[in-house]
Coordinates of C-alpha atoms in Angstrom, one line a residue:
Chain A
X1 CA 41.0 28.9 25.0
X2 CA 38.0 29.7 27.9
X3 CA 34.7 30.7 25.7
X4 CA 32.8 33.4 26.9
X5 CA 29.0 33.3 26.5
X6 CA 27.2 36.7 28.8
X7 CA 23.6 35.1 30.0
X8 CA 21.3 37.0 30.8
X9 CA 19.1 36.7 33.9
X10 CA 15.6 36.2 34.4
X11 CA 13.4 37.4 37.0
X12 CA 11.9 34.4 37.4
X13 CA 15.1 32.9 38.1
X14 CA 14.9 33.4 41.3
X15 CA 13.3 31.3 44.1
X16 CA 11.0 32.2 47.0
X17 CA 13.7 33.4 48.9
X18 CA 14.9 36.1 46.1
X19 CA 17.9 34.1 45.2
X20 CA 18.8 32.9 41.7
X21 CA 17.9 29.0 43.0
X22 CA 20.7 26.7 42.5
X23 CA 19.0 24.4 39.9
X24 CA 19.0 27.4 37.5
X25 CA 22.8 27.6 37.7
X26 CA 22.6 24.1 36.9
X27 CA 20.5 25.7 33.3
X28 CA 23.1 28.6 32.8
X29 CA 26.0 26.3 32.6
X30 CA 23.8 24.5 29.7
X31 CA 22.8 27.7 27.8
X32 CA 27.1 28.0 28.3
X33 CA 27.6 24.9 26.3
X34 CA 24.8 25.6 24.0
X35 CA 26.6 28.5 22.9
X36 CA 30.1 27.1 22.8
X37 CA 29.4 24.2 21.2
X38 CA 26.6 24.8 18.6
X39 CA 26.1 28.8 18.2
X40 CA 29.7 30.5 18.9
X41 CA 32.2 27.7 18.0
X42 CA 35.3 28.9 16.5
X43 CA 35.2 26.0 13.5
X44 CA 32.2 24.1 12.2
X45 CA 32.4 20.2 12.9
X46 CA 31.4 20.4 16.7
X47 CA 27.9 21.6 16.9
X48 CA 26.1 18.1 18.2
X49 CA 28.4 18.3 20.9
X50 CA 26.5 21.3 22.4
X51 CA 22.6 20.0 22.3
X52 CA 23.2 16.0 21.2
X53 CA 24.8 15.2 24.3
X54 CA 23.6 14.2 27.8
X55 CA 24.9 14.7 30.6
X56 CA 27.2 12.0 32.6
X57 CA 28.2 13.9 36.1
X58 CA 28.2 17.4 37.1
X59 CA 30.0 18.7 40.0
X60 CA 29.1 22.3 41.0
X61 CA 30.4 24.7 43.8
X62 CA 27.9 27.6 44.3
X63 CA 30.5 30.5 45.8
X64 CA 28.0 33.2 46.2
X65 CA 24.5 34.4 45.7
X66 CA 23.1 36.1 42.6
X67 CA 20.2 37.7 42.3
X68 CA 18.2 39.4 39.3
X69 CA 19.8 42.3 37.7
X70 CA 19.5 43.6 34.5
X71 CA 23.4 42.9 33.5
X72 CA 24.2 39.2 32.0
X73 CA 26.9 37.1 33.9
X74 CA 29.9 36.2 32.0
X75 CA 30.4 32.4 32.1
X76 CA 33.6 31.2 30.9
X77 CA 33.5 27.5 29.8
X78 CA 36.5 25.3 28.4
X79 CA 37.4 21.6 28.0
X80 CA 39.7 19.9 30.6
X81 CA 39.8 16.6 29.1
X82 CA 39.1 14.5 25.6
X83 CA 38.1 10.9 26.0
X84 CA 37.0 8.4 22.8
X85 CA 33.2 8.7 23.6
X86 CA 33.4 11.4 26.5
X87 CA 34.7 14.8 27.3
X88 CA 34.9 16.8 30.6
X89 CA 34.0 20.5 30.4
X90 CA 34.9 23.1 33.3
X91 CA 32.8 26.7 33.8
X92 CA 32.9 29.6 35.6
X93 CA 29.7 32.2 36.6
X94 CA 31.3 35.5 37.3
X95 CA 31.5 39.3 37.1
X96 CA 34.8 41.0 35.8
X97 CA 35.1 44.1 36.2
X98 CA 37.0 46.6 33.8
X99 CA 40.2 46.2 36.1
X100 CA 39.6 42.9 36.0
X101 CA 38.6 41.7 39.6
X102 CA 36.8 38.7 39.3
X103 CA 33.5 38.0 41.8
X104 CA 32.7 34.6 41.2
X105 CA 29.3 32.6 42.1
X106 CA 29.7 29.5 40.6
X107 CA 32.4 26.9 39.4
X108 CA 31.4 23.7 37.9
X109 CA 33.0 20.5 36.0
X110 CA 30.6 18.0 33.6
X111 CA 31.4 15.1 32.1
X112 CA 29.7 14.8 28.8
X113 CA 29.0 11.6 26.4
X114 CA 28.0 12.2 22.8
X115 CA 24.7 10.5 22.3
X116 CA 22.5 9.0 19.4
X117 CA 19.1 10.0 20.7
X118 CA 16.9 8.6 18.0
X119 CA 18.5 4.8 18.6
X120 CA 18.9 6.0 22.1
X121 CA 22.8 5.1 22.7
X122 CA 26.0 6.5 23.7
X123 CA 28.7 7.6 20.4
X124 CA 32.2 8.3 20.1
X125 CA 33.9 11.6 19.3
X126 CA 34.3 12.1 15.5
X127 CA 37.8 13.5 14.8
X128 CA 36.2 17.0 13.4
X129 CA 34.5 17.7 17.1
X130 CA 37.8 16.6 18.7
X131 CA 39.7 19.1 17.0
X132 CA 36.6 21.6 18.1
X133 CA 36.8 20.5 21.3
X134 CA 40.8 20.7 21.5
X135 CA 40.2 24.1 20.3
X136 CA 39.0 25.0 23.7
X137 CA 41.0 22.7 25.5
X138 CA 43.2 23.8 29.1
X139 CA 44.1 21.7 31.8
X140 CA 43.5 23.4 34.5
X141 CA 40.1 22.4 35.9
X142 CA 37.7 25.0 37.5
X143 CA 37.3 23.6 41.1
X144 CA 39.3 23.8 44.1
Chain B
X1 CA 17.0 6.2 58.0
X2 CA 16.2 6.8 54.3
X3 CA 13.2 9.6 53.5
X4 CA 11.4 8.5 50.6
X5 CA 9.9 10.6 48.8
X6 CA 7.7 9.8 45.5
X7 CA 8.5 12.4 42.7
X8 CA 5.7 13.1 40.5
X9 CA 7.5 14.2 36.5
X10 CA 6.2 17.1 34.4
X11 CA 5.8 16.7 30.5
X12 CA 7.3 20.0 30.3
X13 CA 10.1 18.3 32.3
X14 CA 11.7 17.0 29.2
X15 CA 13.4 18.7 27.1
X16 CA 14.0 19.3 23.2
X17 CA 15.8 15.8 23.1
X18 CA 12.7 14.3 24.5
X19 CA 14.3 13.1 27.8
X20 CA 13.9 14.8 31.0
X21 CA 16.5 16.9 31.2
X22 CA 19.3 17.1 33.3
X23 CA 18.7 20.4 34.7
X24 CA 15.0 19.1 36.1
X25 CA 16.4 16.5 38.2
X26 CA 18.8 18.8 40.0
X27 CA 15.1 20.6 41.2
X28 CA 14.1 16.9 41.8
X29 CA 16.7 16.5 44.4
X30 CA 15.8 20.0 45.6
X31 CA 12.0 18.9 45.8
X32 CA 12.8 15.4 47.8
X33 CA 14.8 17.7 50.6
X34 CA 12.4 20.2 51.5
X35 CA 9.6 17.2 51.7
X36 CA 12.1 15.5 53.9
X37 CA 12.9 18.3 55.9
X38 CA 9.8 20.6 56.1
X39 CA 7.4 19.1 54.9
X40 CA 7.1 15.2 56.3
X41 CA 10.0 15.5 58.8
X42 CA 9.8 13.1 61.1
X43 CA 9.8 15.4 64.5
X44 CA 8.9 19.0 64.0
X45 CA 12.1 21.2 64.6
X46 CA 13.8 20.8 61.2
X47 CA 11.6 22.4 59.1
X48 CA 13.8 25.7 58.2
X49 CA 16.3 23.4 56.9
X50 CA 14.5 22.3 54.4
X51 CA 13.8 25.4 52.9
X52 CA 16.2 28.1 54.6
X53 CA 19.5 26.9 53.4
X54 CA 22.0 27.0 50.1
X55 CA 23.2 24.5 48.4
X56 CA 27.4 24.6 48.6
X57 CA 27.9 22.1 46.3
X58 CA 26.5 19.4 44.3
X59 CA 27.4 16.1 42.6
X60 CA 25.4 14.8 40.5
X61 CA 25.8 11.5 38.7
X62 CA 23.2 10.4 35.7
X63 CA 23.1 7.1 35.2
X64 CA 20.2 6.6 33.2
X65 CA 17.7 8.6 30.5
X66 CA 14.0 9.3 32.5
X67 CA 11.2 10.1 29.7
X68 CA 7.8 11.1 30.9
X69 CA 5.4 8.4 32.8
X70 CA 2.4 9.3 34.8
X71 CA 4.1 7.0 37.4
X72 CA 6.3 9.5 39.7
X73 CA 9.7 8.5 40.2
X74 CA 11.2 7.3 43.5
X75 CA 13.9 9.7 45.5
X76 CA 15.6 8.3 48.2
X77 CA 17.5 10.8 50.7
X78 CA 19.9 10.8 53.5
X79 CA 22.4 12.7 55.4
X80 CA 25.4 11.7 55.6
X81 CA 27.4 14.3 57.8
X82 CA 26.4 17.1 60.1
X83 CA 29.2 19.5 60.9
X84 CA 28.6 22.9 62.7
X85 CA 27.2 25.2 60.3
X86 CA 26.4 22.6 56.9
X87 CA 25.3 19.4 56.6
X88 CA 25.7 17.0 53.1
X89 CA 22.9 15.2 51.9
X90 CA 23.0 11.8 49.4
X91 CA 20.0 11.1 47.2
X92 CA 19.2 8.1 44.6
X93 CA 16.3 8.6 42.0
X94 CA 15.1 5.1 41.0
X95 CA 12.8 3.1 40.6
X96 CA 12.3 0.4 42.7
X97 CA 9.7 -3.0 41.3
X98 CA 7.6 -4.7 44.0
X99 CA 10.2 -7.9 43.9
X100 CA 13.3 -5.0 44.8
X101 CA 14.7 -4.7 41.6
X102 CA 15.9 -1.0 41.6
X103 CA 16.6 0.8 38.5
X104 CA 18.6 3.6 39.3
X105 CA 18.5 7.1 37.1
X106 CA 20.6 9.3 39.2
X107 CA 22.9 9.4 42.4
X108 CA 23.7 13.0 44.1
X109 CA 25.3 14.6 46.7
X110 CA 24.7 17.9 48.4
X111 CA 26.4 19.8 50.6
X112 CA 23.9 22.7 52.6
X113 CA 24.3 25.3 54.9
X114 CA 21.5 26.7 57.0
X115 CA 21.1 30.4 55.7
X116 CA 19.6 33.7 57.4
X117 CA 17.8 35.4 54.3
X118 CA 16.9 38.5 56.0
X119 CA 20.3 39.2 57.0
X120 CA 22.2 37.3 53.5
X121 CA 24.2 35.0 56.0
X122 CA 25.2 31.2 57.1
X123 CA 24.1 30.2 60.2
X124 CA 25.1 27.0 63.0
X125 CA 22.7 24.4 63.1
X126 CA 20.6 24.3 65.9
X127 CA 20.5 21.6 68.5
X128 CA 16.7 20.6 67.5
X129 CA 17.8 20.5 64.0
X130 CA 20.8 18.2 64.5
X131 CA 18.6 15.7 66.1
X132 CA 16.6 15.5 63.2
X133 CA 19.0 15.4 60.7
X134 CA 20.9 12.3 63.0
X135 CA 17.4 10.7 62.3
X136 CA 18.3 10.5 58.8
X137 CA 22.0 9.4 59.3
X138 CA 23.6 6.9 57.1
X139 CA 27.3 7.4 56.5
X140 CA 27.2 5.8 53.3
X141 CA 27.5 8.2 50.1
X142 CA 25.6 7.9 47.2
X143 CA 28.3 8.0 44.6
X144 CA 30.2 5.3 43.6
Chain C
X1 CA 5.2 54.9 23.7
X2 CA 5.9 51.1 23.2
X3 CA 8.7 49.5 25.0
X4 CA 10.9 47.2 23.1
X5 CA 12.9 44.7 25.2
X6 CA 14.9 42.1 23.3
X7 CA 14.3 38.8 25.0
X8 CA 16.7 36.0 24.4
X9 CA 15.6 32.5 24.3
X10 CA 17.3 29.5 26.5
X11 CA 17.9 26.1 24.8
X12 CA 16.3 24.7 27.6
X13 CA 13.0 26.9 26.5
X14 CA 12.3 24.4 23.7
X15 CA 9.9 21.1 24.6
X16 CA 10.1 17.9 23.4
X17 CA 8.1 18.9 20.3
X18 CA 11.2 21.3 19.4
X19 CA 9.3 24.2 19.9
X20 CA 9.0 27.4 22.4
X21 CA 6.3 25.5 24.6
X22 CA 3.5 28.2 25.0
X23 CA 3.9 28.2 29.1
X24 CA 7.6 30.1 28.6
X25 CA 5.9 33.1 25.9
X26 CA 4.3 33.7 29.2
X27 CA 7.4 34.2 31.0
X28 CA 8.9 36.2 28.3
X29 CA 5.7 38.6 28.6
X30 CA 6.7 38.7 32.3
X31 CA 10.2 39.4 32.0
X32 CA 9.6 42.3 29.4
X33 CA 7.2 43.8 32.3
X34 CA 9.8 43.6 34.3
X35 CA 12.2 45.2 32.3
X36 CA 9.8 48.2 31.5
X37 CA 8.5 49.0 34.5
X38 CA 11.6 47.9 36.8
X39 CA 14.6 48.2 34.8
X40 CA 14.2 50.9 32.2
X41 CA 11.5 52.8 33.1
X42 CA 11.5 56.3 31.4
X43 CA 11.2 57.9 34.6
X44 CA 11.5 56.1 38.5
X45 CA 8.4 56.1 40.5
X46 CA 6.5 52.7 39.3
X47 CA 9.7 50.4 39.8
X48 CA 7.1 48.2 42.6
X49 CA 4.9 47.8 39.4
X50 CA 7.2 45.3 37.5
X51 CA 7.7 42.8 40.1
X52 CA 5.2 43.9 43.0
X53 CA 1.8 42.8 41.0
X54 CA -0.4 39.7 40.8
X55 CA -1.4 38.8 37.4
X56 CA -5.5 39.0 37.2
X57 CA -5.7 37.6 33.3
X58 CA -3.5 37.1 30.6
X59 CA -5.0 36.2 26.9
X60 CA -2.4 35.3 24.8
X61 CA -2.5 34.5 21.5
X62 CA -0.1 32.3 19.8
X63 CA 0.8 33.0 15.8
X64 CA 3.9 31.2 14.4
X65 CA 6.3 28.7 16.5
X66 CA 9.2 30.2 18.0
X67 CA 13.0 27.4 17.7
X68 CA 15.8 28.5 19.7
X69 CA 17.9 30.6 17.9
X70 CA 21.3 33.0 19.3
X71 CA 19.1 36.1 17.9
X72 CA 16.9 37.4 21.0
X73 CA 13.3 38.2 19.9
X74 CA 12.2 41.6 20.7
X75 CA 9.0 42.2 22.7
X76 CA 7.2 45.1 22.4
X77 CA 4.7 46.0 25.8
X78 CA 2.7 49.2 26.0
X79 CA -0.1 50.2 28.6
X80 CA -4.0 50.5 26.7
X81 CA -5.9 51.1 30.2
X82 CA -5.7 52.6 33.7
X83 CA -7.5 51.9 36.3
X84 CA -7.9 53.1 40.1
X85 CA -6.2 49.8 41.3
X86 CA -5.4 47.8 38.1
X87 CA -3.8 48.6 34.6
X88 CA -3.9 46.3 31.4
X89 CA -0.9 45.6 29.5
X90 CA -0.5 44.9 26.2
X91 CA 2.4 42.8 24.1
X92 CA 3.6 41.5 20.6
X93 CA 6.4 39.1 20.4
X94 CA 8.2 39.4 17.0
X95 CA 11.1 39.6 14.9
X96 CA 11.4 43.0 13.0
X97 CA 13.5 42.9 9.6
X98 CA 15.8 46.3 8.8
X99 CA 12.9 46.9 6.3
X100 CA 10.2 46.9 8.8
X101 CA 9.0 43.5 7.6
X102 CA 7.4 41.9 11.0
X103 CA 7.0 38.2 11.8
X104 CA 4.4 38.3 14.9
X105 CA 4.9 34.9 17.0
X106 CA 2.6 36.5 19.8
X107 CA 0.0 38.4 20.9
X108 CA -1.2 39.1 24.7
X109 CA -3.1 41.2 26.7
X110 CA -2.6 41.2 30.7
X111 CA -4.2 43.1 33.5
X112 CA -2.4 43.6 36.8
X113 CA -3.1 44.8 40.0
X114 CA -0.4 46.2 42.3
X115 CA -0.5 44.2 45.4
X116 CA 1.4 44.4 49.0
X117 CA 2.9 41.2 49.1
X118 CA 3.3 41.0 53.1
X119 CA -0.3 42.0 53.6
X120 CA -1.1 39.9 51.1
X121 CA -3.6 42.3 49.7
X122 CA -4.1 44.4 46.2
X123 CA -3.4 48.4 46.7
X124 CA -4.2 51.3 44.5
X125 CA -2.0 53.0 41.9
X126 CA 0.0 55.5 43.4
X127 CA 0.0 59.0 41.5
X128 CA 4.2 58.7 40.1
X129 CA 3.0 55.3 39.2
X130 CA 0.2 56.4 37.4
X131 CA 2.6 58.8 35.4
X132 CA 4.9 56.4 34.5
X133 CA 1.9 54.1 32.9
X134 CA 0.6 57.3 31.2
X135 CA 4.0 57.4 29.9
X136 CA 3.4 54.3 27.6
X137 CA -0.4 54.8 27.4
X138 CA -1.6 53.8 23.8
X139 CA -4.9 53.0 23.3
X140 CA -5.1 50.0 21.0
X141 CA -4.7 46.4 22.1
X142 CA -2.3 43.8 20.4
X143 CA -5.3 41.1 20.2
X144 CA -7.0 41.1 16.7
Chain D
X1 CA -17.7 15.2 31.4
X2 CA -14.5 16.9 33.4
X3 CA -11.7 15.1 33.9
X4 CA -10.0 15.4 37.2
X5 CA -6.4 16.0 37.8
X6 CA -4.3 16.2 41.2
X7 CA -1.5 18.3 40.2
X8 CA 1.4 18.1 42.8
X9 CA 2.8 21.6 43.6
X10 CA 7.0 21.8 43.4
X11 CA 8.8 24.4 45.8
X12 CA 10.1 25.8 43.1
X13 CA 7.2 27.0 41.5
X14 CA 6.8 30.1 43.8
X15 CA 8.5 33.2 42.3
X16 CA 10.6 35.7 44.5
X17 CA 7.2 36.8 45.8
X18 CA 6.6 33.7 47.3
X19 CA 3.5 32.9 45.3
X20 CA 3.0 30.2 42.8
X21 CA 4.1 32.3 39.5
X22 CA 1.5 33.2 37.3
X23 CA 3.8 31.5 34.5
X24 CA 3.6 28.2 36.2
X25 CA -0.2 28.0 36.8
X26 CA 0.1 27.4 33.0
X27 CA 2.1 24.6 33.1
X28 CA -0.8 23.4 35.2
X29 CA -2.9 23.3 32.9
X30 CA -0.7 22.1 30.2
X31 CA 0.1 19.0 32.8
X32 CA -3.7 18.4 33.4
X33 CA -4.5 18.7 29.4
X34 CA -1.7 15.4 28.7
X35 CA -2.9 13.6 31.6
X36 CA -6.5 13.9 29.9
X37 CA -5.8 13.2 27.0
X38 CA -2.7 11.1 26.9
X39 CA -2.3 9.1 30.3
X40 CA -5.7 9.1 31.6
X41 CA -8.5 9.2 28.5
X42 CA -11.4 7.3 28.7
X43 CA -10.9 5.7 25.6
X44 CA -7.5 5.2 23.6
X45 CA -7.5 6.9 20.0
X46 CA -7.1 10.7 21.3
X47 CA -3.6 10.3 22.9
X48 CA -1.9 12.5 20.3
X49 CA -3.9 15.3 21.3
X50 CA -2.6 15.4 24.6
X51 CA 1.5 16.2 23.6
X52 CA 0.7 17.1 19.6
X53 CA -1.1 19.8 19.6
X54 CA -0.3 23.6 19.4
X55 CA -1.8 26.6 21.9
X56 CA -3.3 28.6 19.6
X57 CA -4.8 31.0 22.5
X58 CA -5.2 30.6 26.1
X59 CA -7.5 32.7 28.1
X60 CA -6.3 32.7 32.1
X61 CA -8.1 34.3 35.2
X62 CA -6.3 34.3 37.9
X63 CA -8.5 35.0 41.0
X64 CA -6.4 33.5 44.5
X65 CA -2.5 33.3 44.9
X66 CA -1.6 29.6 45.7
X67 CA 1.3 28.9 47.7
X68 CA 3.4 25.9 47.9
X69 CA 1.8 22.8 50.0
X70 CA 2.1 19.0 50.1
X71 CA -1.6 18.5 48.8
X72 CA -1.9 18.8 45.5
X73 CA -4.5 21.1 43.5
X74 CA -7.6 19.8 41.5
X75 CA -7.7 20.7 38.1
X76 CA -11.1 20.5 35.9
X77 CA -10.9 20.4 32.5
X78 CA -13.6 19.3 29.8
X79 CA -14.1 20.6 26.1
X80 CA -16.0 23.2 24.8
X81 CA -15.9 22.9 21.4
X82 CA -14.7 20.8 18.5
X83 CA -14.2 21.8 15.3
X84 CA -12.8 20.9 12.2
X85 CA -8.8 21.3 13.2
X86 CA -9.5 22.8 16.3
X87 CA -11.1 22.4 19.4
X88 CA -11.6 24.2 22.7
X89 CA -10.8 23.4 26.6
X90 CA -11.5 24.8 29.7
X91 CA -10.0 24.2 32.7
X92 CA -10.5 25.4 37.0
X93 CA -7.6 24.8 39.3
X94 CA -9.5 24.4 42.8
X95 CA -9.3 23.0 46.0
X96 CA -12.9 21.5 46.7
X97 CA -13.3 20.7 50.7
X98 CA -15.7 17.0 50.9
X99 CA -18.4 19.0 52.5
X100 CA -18.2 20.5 48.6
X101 CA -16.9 23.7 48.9
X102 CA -14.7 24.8 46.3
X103 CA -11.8 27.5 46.6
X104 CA -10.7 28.7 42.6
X105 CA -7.3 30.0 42.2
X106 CA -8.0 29.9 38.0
X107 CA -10.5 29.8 35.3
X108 CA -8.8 29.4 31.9
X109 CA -9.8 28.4 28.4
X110 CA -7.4 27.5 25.5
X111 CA -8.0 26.8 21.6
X112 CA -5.9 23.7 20.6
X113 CA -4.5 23.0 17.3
X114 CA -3.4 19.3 16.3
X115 CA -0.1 19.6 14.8
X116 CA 2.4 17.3 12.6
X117 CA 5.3 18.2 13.9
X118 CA 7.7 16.5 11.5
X119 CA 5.9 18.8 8.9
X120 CA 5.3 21.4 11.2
X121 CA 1.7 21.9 9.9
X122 CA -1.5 21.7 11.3
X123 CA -3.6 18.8 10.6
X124 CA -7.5 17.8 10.8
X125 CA -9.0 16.2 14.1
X126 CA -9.4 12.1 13.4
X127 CA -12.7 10.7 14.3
X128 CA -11.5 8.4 16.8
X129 CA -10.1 11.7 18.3
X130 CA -13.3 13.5 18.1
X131 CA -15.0 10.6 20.1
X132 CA -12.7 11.2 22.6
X133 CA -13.4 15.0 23.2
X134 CA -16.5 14.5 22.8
X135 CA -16.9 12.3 25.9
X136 CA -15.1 15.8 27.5
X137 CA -17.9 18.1 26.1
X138 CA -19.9 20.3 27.7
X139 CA -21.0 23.7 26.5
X140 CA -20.3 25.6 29.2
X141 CA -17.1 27.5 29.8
X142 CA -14.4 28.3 32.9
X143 CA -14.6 31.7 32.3
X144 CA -17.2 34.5 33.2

């Protein structure tokens, strides 16, 4: 099951050459996981998966430049794969329209390890954020 | 031939988990090309690659938390390939002691293709731009 | 008339105190400019004024720490003074209960001065963009 | 006494107008404030005051855009005035040429509030603290 989080843009978003600048993507995919994990998530057990985390790799395909607007962007986020201490997340950054044609800017894919920050160490998944996580969970990565 | 380039952190680089977060160092990278490209290039020609391009793509490996130091951070960065209309770029933020002990944070990968603004499209590299980028040419990647 | 924009927060807003740091209230002054005088201005005619002025001084006064939280805070921006080539804005940052209890987390005051950004020079108010300010003209400031 | 800070410009502070944002000029001075009072004080005992402390008001005059270079900027920044849980700093981000001439692109002044943050409460200034400011203070202000 993809989540769907809108985000909404900010002017200052963009760079000095009036595109959204790539590292900002980089933030919207975050505020995505944010969201999934810790605001939206369909059962409770799973939300120090979406802040208590960091970051392992992130592989991101920018597709097409955005630029401020008033409207959000829809970004749809899932999990591709559950490890013991790790799990791989894939997004999307797109319009849909009402007939649903998809414009899309951005696909990504993040591996993600569950950390301990106050000792400062890596965690394993606790079985009530793995059945969060397989909650959300589709093979099907998001990049080409 | 390596750029390096000497990344000076923010405290409002980190983030609520008290590490810099990952987000910031995808602007490091950003930061480390346009001083390598348009800012202390080292033969005048390149300099709208630094700056006029997009990023394609992006890999980004984290190997290591960063916390706040006065002491700025050290960004390697290379090319690694120059085809006609994009080039892909390899980076390592580390640090590196006097006795060449390198602690490595992060290892990237960017692919980036030269971009008219005015007009909102790619363009070709251009001949004086190739020849500085093959003055950074390593084949080597960053990722393991 | 006040304008009321509801502003949401970004995880990545927080610092590494867990708080709002005070630099992003500044942004979310500038993106509710934005969004009344650019996006949903009462009338067209003073779009240049949300994104084509310089700041000249912001006072800003900060009340009650602001967490990240899924509930957007609203920001209400009204216009106390106009001048021949300036204007001063004014702003509160709060959350407003259904019983019209109101939790203030900021107060500002900013004056702007249209400006030709490829001159590089301020300009005067233009009369439809003098309408449009009159429009949310109201004389009191948000600073106690 | 003012304390001096070199604050490096990033290529991603410039907004779409390619000017240094307003927003980010405050992060300047938030930058110069830690390196003040936590990296570089003249005497250890105030280093909490650099990252503990809440913005209780900031005052900001912006009077020259800035535009991203390699040199960095000068900040000033001394105290005002201490009081009992407060105290008062004023800042000047300039360029000063060696034959002395000095180019101010801000004057600002902020009111500083030491903060537990595990209570989130405010607490007293310590004396050792106040020896430390003190070495900063001189009566006169950024601002005219």
């Amino acid at each position: 099951m993809r989540h769907i989080y809108y985000c909404p843009l900010r002017w200052a978003d963009m760079d000095a050459l009036g595109h959204v600048n790539n590292v900002v993507y980089v933030d919207y995919l975050q505020e995505a996981r944010v969201d999934m994990l810790s605001v939206h998530a369909p059962q409770s057990g799973g939300e120090e998966l979406g802040e208590g985390v960091v970051v392992a790799r992130h592989e991101v395909e920018f597709t097409r430049p955005l630029h401020f607007r008033p409207e959000p962007v829809r970004i749809e986020s899932w999990v591709t794969q559950i490890r013991a201490a790790s799990f791989t997340m894939a997004y999307e950054i797109l319009d849909e329209l009402p007939d649903g044609t998809r414009t899309v800017y951005c696909r990504a894919t993040t591996l993600l390890t569950p950390f301990v920050f106050t000792a400062e160490r890596p965690r394993r998944i606790r079985p009530e954020e793995r059945a969060v996580l397989e909650s959300f969970l589709e093979p099907t990565g998001a990049l080409r």
